[in-house]
XYZ file of N, CA, C and O in Angstrom:
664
model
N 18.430 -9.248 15.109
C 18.170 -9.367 13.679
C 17.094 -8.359 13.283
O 15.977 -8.489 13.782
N 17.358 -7.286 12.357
C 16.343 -6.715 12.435
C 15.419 -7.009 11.232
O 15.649 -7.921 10.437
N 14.478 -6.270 11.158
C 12.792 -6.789 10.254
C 13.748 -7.160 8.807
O 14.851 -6.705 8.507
N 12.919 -8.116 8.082
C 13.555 -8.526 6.602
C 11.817 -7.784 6.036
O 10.834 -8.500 5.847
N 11.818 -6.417 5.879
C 10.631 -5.859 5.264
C 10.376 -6.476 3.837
O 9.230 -6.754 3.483
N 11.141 -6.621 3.268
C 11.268 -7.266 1.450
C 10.403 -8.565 1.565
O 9.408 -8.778 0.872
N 10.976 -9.541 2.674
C 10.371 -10.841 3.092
C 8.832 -10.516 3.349
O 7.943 -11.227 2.879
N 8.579 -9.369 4.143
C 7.096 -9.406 4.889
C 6.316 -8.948 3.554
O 5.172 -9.381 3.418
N 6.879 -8.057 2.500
C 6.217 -7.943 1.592
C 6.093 -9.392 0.775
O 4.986 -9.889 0.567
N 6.581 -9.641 0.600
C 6.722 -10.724 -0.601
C 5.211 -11.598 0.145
O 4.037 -11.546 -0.221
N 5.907 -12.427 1.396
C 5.082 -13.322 2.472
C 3.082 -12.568 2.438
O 2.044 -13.228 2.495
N 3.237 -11.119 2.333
C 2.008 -10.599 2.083
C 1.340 -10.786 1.084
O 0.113 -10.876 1.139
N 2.087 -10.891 -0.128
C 1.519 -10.523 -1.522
C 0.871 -11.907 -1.362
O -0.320 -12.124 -1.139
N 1.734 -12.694 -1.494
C 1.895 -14.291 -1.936
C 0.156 -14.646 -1.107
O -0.808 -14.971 -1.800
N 0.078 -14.512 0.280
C -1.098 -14.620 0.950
C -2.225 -13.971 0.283
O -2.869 -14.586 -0.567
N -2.528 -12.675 0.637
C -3.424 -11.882 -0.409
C -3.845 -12.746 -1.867
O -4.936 -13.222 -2.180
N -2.684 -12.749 -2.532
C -3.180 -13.414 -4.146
C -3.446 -14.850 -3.704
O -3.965 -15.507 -4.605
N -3.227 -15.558 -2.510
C -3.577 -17.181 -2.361
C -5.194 -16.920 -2.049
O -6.121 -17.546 -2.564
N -5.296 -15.904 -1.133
C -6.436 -15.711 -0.249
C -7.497 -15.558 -1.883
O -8.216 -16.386 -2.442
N -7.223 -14.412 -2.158
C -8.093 -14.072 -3.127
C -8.553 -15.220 -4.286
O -9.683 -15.498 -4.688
N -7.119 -15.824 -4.699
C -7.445 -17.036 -5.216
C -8.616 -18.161 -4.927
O -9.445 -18.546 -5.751
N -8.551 -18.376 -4.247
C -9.578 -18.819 -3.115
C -11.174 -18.759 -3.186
O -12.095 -19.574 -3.230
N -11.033 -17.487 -3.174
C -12.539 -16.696 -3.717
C -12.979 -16.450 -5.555
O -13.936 -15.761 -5.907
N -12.191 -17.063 -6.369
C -11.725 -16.442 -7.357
C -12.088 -15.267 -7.776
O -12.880 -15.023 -8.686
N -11.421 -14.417 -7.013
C -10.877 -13.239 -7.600
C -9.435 -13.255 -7.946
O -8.550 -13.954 -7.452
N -9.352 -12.324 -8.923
C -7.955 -12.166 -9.441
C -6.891 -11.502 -8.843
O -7.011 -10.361 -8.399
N -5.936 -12.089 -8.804
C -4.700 -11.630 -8.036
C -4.066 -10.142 -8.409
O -4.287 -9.594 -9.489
N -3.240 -9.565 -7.354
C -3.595 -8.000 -7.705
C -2.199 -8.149 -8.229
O -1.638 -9.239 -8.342
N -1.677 -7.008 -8.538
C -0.212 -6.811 -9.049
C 0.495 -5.801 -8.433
O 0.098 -4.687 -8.093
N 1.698 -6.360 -8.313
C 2.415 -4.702 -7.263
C 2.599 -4.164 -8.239
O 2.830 -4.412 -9.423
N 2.359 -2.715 -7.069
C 2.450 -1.094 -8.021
C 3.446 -0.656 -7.385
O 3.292 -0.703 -6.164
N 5.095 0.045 -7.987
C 6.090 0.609 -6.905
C 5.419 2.252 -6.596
O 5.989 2.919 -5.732
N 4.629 2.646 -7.074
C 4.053 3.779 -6.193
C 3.505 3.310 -5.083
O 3.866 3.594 -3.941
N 2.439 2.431 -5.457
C 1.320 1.867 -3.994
C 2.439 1.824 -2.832
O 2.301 2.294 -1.702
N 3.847 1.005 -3.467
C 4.341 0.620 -2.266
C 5.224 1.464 -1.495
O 5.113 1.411 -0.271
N 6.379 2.497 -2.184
C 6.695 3.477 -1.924
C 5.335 3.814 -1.095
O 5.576 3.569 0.088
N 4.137 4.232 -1.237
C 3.477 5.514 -0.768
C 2.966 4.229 0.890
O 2.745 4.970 1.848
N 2.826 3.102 1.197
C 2.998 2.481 2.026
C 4.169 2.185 2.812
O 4.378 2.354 4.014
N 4.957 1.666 1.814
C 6.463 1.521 3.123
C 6.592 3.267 3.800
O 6.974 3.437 4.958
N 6.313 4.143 3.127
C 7.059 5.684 4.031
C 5.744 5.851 4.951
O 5.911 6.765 5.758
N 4.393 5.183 5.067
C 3.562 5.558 5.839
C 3.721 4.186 7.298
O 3.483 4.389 8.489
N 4.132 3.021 6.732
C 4.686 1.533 7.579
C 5.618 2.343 8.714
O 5.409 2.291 9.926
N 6.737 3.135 8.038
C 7.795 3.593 8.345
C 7.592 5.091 9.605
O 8.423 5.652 10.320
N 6.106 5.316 9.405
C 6.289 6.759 10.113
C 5.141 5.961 11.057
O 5.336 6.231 12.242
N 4.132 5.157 10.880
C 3.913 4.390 11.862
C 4.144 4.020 13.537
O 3.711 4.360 14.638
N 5.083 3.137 12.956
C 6.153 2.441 13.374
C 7.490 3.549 14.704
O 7.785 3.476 15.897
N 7.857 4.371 13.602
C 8.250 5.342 13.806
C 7.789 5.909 15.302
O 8.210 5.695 16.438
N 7.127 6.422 14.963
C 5.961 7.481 15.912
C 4.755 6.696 16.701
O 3.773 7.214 17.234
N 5.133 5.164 16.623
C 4.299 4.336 17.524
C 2.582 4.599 17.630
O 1.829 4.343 18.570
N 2.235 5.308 16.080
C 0.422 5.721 15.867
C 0.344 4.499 15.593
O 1.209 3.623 15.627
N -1.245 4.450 15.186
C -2.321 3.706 14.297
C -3.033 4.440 13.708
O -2.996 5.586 14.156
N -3.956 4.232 12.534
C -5.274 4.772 11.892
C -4.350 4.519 10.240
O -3.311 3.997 9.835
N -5.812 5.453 9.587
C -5.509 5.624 8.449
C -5.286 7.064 7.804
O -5.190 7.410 6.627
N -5.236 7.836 9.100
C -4.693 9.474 9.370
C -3.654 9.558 10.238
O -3.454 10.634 10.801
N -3.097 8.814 10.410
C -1.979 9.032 11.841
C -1.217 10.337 11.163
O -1.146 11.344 11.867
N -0.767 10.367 10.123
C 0.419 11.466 9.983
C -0.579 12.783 8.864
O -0.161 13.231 7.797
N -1.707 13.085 9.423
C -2.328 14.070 9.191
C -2.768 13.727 7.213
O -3.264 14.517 6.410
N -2.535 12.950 7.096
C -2.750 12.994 5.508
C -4.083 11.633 5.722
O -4.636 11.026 6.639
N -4.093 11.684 4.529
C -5.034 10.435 3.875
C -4.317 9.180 2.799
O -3.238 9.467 2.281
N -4.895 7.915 2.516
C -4.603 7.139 1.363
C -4.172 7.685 0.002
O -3.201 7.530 -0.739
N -5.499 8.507 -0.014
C -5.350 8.794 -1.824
C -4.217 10.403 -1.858
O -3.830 10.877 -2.927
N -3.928 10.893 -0.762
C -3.351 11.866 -1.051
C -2.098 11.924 -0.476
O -1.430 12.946 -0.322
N -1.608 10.090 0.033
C -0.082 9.419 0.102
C 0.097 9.119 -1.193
O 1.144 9.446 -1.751
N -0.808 8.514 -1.796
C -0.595 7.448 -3.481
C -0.554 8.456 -4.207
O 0.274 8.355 -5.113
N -1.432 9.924 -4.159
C -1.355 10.923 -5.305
C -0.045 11.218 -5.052
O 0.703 10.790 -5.931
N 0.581 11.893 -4.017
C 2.014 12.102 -3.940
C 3.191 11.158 -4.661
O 4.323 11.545 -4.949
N 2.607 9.742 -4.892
C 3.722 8.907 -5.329
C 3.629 9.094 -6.758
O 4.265 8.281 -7.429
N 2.850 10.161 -7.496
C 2.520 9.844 -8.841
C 1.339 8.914 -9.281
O 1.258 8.456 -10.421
N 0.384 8.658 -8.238
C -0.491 7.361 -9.071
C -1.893 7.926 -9.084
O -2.426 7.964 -7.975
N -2.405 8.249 -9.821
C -3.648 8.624 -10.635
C -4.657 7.565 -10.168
O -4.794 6.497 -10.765
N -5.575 8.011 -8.733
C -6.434 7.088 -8.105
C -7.796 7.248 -8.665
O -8.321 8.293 -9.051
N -8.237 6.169 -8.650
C -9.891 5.783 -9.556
C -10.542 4.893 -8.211
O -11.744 4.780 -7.967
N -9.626 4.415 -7.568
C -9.882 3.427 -5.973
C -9.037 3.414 -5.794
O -8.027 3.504 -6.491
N -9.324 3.220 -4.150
C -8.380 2.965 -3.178
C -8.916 3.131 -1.789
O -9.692 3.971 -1.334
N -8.201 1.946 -1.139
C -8.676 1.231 0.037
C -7.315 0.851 0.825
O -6.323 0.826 0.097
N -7.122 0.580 2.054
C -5.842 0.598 2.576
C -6.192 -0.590 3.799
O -7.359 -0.918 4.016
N -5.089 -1.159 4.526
C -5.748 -2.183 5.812
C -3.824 -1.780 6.638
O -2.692 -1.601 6.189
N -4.389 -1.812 7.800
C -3.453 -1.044 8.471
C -3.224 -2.494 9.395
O -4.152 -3.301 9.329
N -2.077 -2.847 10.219
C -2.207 -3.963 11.034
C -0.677 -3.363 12.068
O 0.328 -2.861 11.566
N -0.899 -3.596 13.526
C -0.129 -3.296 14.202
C 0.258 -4.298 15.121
O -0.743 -4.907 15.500
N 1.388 -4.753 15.676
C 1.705 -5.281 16.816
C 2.010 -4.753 17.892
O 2.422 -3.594 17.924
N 1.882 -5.438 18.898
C 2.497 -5.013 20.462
C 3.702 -5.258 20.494
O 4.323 -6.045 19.779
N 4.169 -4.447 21.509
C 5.462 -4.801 21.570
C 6.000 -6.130 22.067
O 5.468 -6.881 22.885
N 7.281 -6.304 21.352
C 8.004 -7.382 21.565
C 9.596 -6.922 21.846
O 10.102 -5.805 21.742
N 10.119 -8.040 22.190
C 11.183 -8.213 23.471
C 12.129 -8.223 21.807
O 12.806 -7.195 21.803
N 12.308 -8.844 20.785
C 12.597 -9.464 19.736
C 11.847 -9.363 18.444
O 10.619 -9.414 18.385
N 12.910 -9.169 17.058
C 12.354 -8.928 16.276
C 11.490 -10.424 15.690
O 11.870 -11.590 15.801
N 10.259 -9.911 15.070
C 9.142 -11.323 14.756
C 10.213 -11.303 13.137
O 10.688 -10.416 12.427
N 10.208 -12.798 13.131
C 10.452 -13.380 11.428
C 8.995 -12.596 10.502
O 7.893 -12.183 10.863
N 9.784 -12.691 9.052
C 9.014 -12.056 7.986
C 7.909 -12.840 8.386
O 7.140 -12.237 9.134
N 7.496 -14.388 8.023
C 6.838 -15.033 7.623
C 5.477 -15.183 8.585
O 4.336 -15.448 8.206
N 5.971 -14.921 10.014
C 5.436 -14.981 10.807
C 4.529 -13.534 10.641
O 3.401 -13.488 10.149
N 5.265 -12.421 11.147
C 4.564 -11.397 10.678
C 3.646 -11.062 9.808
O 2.723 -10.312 10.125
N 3.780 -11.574 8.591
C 2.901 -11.516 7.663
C 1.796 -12.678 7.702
O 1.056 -12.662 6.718
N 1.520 -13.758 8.715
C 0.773 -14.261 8.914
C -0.224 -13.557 10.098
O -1.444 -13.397 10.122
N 0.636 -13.277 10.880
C -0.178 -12.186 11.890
C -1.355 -11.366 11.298
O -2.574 -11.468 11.430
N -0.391 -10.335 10.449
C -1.075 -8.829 9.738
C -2.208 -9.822 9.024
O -3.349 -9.432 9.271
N -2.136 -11.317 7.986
C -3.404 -11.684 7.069
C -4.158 -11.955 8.192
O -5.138 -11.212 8.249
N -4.054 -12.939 9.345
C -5.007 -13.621 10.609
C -5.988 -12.293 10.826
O -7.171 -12.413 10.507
N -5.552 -11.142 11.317
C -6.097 -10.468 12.203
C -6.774 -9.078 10.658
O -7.369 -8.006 10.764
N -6.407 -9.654 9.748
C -7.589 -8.775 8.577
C -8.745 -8.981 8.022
O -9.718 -8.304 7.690
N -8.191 -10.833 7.979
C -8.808 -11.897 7.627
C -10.385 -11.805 8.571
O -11.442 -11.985 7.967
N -10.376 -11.540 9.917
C -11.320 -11.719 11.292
C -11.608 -10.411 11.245
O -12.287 -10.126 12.231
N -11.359 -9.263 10.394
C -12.004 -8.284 10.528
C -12.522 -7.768 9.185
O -11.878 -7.482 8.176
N -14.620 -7.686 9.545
C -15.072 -7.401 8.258
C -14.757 -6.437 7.337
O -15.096 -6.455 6.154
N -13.968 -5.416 8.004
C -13.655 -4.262 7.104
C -12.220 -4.473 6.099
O -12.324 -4.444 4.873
N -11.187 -4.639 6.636
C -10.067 -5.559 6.504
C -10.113 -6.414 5.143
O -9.366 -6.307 4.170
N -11.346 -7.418 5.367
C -11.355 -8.336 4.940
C -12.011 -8.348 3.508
O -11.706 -9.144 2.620
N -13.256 -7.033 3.383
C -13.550 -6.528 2.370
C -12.642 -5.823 1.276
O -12.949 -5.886 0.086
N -11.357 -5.056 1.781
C -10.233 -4.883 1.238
C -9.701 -6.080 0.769
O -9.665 -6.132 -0.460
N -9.264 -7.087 1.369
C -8.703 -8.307 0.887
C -8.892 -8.526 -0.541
O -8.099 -8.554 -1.482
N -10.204 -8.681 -0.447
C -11.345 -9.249 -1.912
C -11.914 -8.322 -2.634
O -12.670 -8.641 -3.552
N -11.611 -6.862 -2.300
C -12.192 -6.186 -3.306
C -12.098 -6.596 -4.669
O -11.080 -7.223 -4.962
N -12.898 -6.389 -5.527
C -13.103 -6.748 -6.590
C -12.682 -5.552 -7.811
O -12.370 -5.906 -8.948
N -12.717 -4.429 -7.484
C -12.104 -3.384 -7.962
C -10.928 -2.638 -7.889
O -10.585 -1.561 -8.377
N -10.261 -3.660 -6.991
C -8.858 -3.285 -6.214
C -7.779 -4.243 -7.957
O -7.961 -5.391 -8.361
N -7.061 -3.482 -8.369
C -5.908 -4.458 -9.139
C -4.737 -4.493 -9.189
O -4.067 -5.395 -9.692
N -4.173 -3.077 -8.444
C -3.222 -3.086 -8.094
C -2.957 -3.349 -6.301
O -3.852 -3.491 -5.468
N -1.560 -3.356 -6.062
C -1.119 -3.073 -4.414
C -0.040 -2.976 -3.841
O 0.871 -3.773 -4.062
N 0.028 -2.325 -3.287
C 1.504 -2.100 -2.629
C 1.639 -2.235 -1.139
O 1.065 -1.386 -0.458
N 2.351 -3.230 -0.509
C 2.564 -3.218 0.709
C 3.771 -2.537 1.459
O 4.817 -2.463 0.815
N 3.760 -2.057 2.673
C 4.854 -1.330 3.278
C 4.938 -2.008 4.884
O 3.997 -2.068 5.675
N 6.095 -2.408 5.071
C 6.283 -3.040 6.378
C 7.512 -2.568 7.148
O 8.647 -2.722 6.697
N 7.195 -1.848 8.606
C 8.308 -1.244 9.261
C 8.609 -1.957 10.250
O 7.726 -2.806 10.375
N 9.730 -2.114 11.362
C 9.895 -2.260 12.583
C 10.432 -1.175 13.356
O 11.331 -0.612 12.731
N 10.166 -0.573 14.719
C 11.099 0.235 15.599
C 11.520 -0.049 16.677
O 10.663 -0.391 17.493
N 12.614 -0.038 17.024
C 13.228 -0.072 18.014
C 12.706 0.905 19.280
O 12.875 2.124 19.309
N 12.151 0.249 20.141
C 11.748 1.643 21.280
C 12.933 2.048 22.388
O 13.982 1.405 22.358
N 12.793 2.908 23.174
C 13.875 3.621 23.895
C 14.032 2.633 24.622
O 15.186 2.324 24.918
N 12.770 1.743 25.189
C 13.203 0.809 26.203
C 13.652 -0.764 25.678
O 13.514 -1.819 26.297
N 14.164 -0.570 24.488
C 14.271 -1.941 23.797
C 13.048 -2.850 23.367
O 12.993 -3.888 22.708
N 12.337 -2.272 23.825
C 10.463 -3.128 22.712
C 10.797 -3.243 21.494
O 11.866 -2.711 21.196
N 10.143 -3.846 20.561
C 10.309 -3.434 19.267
C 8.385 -3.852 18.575
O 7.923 -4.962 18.839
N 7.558 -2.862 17.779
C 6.788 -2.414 17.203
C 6.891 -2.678 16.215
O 8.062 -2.614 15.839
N 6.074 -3.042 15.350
C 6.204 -3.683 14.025
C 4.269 -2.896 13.212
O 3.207 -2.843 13.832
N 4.491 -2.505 11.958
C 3.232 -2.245 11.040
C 3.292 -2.587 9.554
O 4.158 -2.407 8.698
N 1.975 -3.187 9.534
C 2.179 -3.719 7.769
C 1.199 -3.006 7.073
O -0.008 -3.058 7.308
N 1.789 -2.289 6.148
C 0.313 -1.356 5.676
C 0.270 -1.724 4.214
O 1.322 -1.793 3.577
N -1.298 -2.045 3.464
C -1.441 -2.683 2.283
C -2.345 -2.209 1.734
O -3.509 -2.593 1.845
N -1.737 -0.797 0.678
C -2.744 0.178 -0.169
C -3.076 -1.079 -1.679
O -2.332 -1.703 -2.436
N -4.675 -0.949 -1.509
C -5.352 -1.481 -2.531
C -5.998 -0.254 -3.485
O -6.865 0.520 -3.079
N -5.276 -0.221 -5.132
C -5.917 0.456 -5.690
C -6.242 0.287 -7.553
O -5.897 -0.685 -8.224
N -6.618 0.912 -7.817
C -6.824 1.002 -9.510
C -6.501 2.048 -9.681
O -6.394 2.851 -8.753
N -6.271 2.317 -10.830
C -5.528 3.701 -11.579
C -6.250 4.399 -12.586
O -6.708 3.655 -13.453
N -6.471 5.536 -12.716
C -7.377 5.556 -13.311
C -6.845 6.061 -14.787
O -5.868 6.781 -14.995
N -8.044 5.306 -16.071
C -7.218 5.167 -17.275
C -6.396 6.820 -17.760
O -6.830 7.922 -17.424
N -5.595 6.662 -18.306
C -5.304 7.838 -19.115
C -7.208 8.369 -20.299
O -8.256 7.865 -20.703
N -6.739 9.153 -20.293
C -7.930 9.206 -21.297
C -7.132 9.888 -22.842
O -6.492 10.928 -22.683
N -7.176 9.482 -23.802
C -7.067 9.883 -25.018
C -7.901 10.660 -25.829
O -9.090 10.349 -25.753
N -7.485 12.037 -26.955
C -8.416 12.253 -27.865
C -8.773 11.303 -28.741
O -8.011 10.398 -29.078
N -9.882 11.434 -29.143
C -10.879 10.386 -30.492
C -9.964 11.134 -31.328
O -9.750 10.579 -32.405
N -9.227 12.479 -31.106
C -8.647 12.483 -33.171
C -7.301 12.832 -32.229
O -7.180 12.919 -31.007
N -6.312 12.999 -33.365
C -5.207 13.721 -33.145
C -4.911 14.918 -32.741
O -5.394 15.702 -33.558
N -4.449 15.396 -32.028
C -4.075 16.756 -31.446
C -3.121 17.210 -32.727
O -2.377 16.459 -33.359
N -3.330 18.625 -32.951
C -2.841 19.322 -33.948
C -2.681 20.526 -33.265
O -3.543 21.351 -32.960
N -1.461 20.535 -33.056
C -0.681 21.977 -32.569
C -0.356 22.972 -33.370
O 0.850 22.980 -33.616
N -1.152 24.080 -34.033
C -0.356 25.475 -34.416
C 0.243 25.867 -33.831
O -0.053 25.875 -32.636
N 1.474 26.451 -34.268
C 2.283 27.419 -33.838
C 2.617 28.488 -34.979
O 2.897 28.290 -36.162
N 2.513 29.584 -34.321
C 2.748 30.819 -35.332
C 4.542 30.590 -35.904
O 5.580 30.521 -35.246
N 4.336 30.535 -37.116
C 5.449 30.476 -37.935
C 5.610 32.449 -38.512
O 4.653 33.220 -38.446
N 6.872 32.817 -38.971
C 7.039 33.516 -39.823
C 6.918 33.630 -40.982
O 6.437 32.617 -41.491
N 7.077 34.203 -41.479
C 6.800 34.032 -43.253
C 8.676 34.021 -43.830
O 9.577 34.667 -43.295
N 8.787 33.251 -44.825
C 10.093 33.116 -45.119
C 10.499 34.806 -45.255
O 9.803 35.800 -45.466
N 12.035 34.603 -45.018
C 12.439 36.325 -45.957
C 12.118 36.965 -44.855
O 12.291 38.069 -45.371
N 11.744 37.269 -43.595
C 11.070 37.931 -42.786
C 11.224 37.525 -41.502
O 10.787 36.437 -41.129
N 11.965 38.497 -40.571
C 12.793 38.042 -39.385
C 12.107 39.182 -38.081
O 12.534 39.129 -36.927
Protein backbone atom coordinates (compact mmCIF):
# COMPACT_ATOMS: atom_id res chain seq x y z
CA UNK A 1 0.00 0.00 0.00
CA UNK A 2 1.75 2.88 -0.75
CA UNK A 3 1.96 6.44 1.41
CA UNK A 4 -1.76 8.19 1.38
CA UNK A 5 0.44 11.74 1.38
CA UNK A 6 -3.12 13.80 1.18
CA UNK A 7 -3.98 11.77 4.56
CA UNK A 8 -0.46 12.68 6.23
CA UNK A 9 -1.17 16.19 5.24
CA UNK A 10 -4.54 16.60 6.38
CA UNK A 11 -3.55 14.23 9.88
CA UNK A 12 -0.65 17.16 10.12
CA UNK A 13 -2.62 20.19 9.75
CA UNK A 14 -5.46 18.97 11.97
CA UNK A 15 -2.52 18.28 14.85
CA UNK A 16 -0.56 21.54 14.38
CA UNK A 17 -3.97 23.71 14.56
CA UNK A 18 -5.09 21.23 17.74
CA UNK A 19 -1.54 21.70 19.15
CA UNK A 20 -1.53 25.37 18.67
CA UNK A 21 -5.01 25.55 19.84
CA UNK A 22 -3.88 24.48 22.96
CA UNK A 23 -1.55 27.30 23.49
CA UNK A 24 -4.02 29.72 22.07
CA UNK A 25 -2.51 30.58 19.24
CA UNK A 26 -4.29 30.78 16.10
CA UNK A 27 -4.55 28.13 13.69
CA UNK A 28 -2.53 28.57 10.50
CA UNK A 29 -4.14 28.18 7.04
CA UNK A 30 -2.87 26.15 4.08
CA UNK A 31 -1.05 27.99 1.45
CA UNK A 32 -0.92 25.77 -2.08
CA UNK A 33 2.47 27.45 -2.67
CA UNK A 34 3.85 26.58 0.98
CA UNK A 35 2.76 23.19 0.01
CA UNK A 36 3.73 22.66 -3.54
CA UNK A 37 7.21 24.25 -2.44
CA UNK A 38 7.22 21.31 0.49
CA UNK A 39 5.72 18.25 -1.11
CA UNK A 40 8.67 18.72 -4.20
CA UNK A 41 11.30 19.19 -1.30
CA UNK A 42 9.30 15.83 0.97
CA UNK A 43 9.68 14.29 -2.49
CA UNK A 44 13.48 14.88 -3.26
CA UNK A 45 14.13 14.00 0.36
CA UNK A 46 12.81 10.94 0.39
CA UNK A 47 13.98 10.50 -2.99
CA UNK A 48 17.70 10.90 -2.44
CA UNK A 49 17.44 9.46 1.17
CA UNK A 50 19.06 13.31 2.67
CA UNK A 51 18.04 15.28 5.69
CA UNK A 52 18.57 19.09 6.60
CA UNK A 53 17.08 22.14 5.55
CA UNK A 54 19.74 22.37 2.52
CA UNK A 55 19.76 18.86 1.36
CA UNK A 56 19.08 19.83 -2.34
CA UNK A 57 21.50 22.85 -2.32
CA UNK A 58 18.71 25.50 -1.97
CA UNK A 59 17.10 27.08 1.08
CA UNK A 60 13.24 27.59 2.56
CA UNK A 61 12.65 31.01 1.37
CA UNK A 62 14.19 30.42 -1.99
CA UNK A 63 11.86 26.90 -2.42
CA UNK A 64 8.61 29.21 -1.38
CA UNK A 65 10.04 32.25 -3.55
CA UNK A 66 10.11 29.80 -6.49
CA UNK A 67 6.43 28.80 -5.77
CA UNK A 68 5.40 32.46 -6.21
CA UNK A 69 5.03 33.38 -2.43
CA UNK A 70 6.30 36.73 -1.35
CA UNK A 71 8.16 35.77 2.14
CA UNK A 72 7.99 38.29 5.20
CA UNK A 73 8.70 34.72 7.47
CA UNK A 74 9.46 31.61 7.24
CA UNK A 75 10.49 28.71 9.23
CA UNK A 76 10.37 25.01 8.13
CA UNK A 77 10.56 21.51 10.56
CA UNK A 78 11.90 18.64 8.65
CA UNK A 79 11.06 14.98 10.23
CA UNK A 80 12.51 11.68 8.90
CA UNK A 81 12.03 7.99 9.44
CA UNK A 82 14.11 4.88 9.37
CA UNK A 83 13.59 2.50 7.34
CA UNK A 84 10.78 0.21 7.30
CA UNK A 85 9.99 -3.26 5.97
CA UNK A 86 6.23 -1.63 5.13
CA UNK A 87 4.53 1.33 4.30
CA UNK A 88 3.52 3.38 7.92
CA UNK A 89 -0.46 4.47 7.78
CA UNK A 90 -1.10 8.35 7.25
CA UNK A 91 -2.24 8.74 10.76
CA UNK A 92 0.41 7.10 12.30
CA UNK A 93 3.01 8.94 10.45
CA UNK A 94 1.82 12.10 11.15
CA UNK A 95 1.81 11.32 14.76
CA UNK A 96 5.41 10.31 14.57
CA UNK A 97 6.63 13.63 12.51
CA UNK A 98 4.20 15.91 15.61
CA UNK A 99 5.89 13.39 18.72
CA UNK A 100 9.39 13.89 17.64
CA UNK A 101 8.90 18.06 16.87
CA UNK A 102 6.87 18.34 19.68
CA UNK A 103 10.40 16.97 22.02
CA UNK A 104 12.43 19.14 20.02
CA UNK A 105 12.97 22.85 21.16
CA UNK A 106 13.62 24.07 17.81
CA UNK A 107 10.79 22.12 16.04
CA UNK A 108 8.63 23.03 18.56
CA UNK A 109 9.19 26.82 18.40
CA UNK A 110 8.03 26.47 14.72
CA UNK A 111 4.93 24.69 15.91
CA UNK A 112 3.79 27.92 17.90
CA UNK A 113 5.26 30.53 16.15
CA UNK A 114 3.28 33.32 16.57
CA UNK A 115 4.12 35.02 13.32
CA UNK A 116 3.80 31.96 11.28
CA UNK A 117 -0.10 32.17 9.45
CA UNK A 118 0.20 30.41 6.81
CA UNK A 119 1.54 26.47 5.99
CA UNK A 120 2.08 24.04 3.81
CA UNK A 121 2.96 20.52 4.44
CA UNK A 122 4.72 17.99 2.01
CA UNK A 123 4.90 14.25 2.74
CA UNK A 124 6.92 11.60 0.61
CA UNK A 125 7.62 7.84 0.80
CA UNK A 126 10.54 5.78 -1.19
CA UNK A 127 10.88 2.68 -2.04
CA UNK A 128 14.67 1.60 -1.56
CA UNK A 129 16.59 -0.84 -3.93
CA UNK A 130 16.53 -3.23 -1.11
CA UNK A 131 12.80 -2.96 -0.43
CA UNK A 132 13.09 -0.49 2.87
CA UNK A 133 10.83 2.11 2.55
CA UNK A 134 11.80 5.95 3.96
CA UNK A 135 9.28 8.24 4.65
CA UNK A 136 9.69 12.64 5.22
CA UNK A 137 7.20 15.18 6.36
CA UNK A 138 8.25 18.62 5.68
CA UNK A 139 6.09 21.68 7.20
CA UNK A 140 6.99 25.27 5.71
CA UNK A 141 5.65 27.90 8.25
CA UNK A 142 5.18 31.30 6.74
CA UNK A 143 3.57 34.89 6.30
CA UNK A 144 3.42 36.72 3.16
CA UNK A 145 4.37 39.70 2.88
CA UNK A 146 1.59 42.50 2.30
CA UNK A 147 1.29 43.81 -1.22
CA UNK A 148 2.00 47.38 -0.70
CA UNK A 149 -0.27 49.99 -2.46
CA UNK A 150 0.09 53.73 -3.65
CA UNK A 151 -1.62 56.40 -1.12
CA UNK A 152 -2.96 57.98 -4.63
CA UNK A 153 -3.71 56.53 -7.90
CA UNK A 154 -1.23 55.70 -10.45
CA UNK A 155 -1.70 57.85 -13.54
CA UNK A 156 -0.13 56.57 -16.63
CA UNK A 157 0.81 59.04 -19.58
CA UNK A 158 1.22 57.86 -22.67
CA UNK A 159 2.25 59.96 -25.60
CA UNK A 160 -0.81 60.35 -27.75
CA UNK A 161 -0.76 62.01 -31.30
CA UNK A 162 -2.45 64.93 -32.12
CA UNK A 163 -5.69 64.24 -34.17
CA UNK A 164 -5.22 64.75 -38.18
CA UNK A 165 -1.61 63.65 -37.71
CA UNK A 166 -0.21 60.16 -38.38
Amino acid sequence: MPLDAGAVRVAVLAETNAYRASKNIPQLQKNAALEAAATAYAVYLAEHEKMGHTADGSNPPKRVSAQGYKVCFISENVWSSFRHSETMPAEELAQKAMDGWKKSPGHNANLLQKRAHEVGIGAAGWKLEDGQEIFRVVQVFASACPQKRPSSPWIVKTASTPRGKS
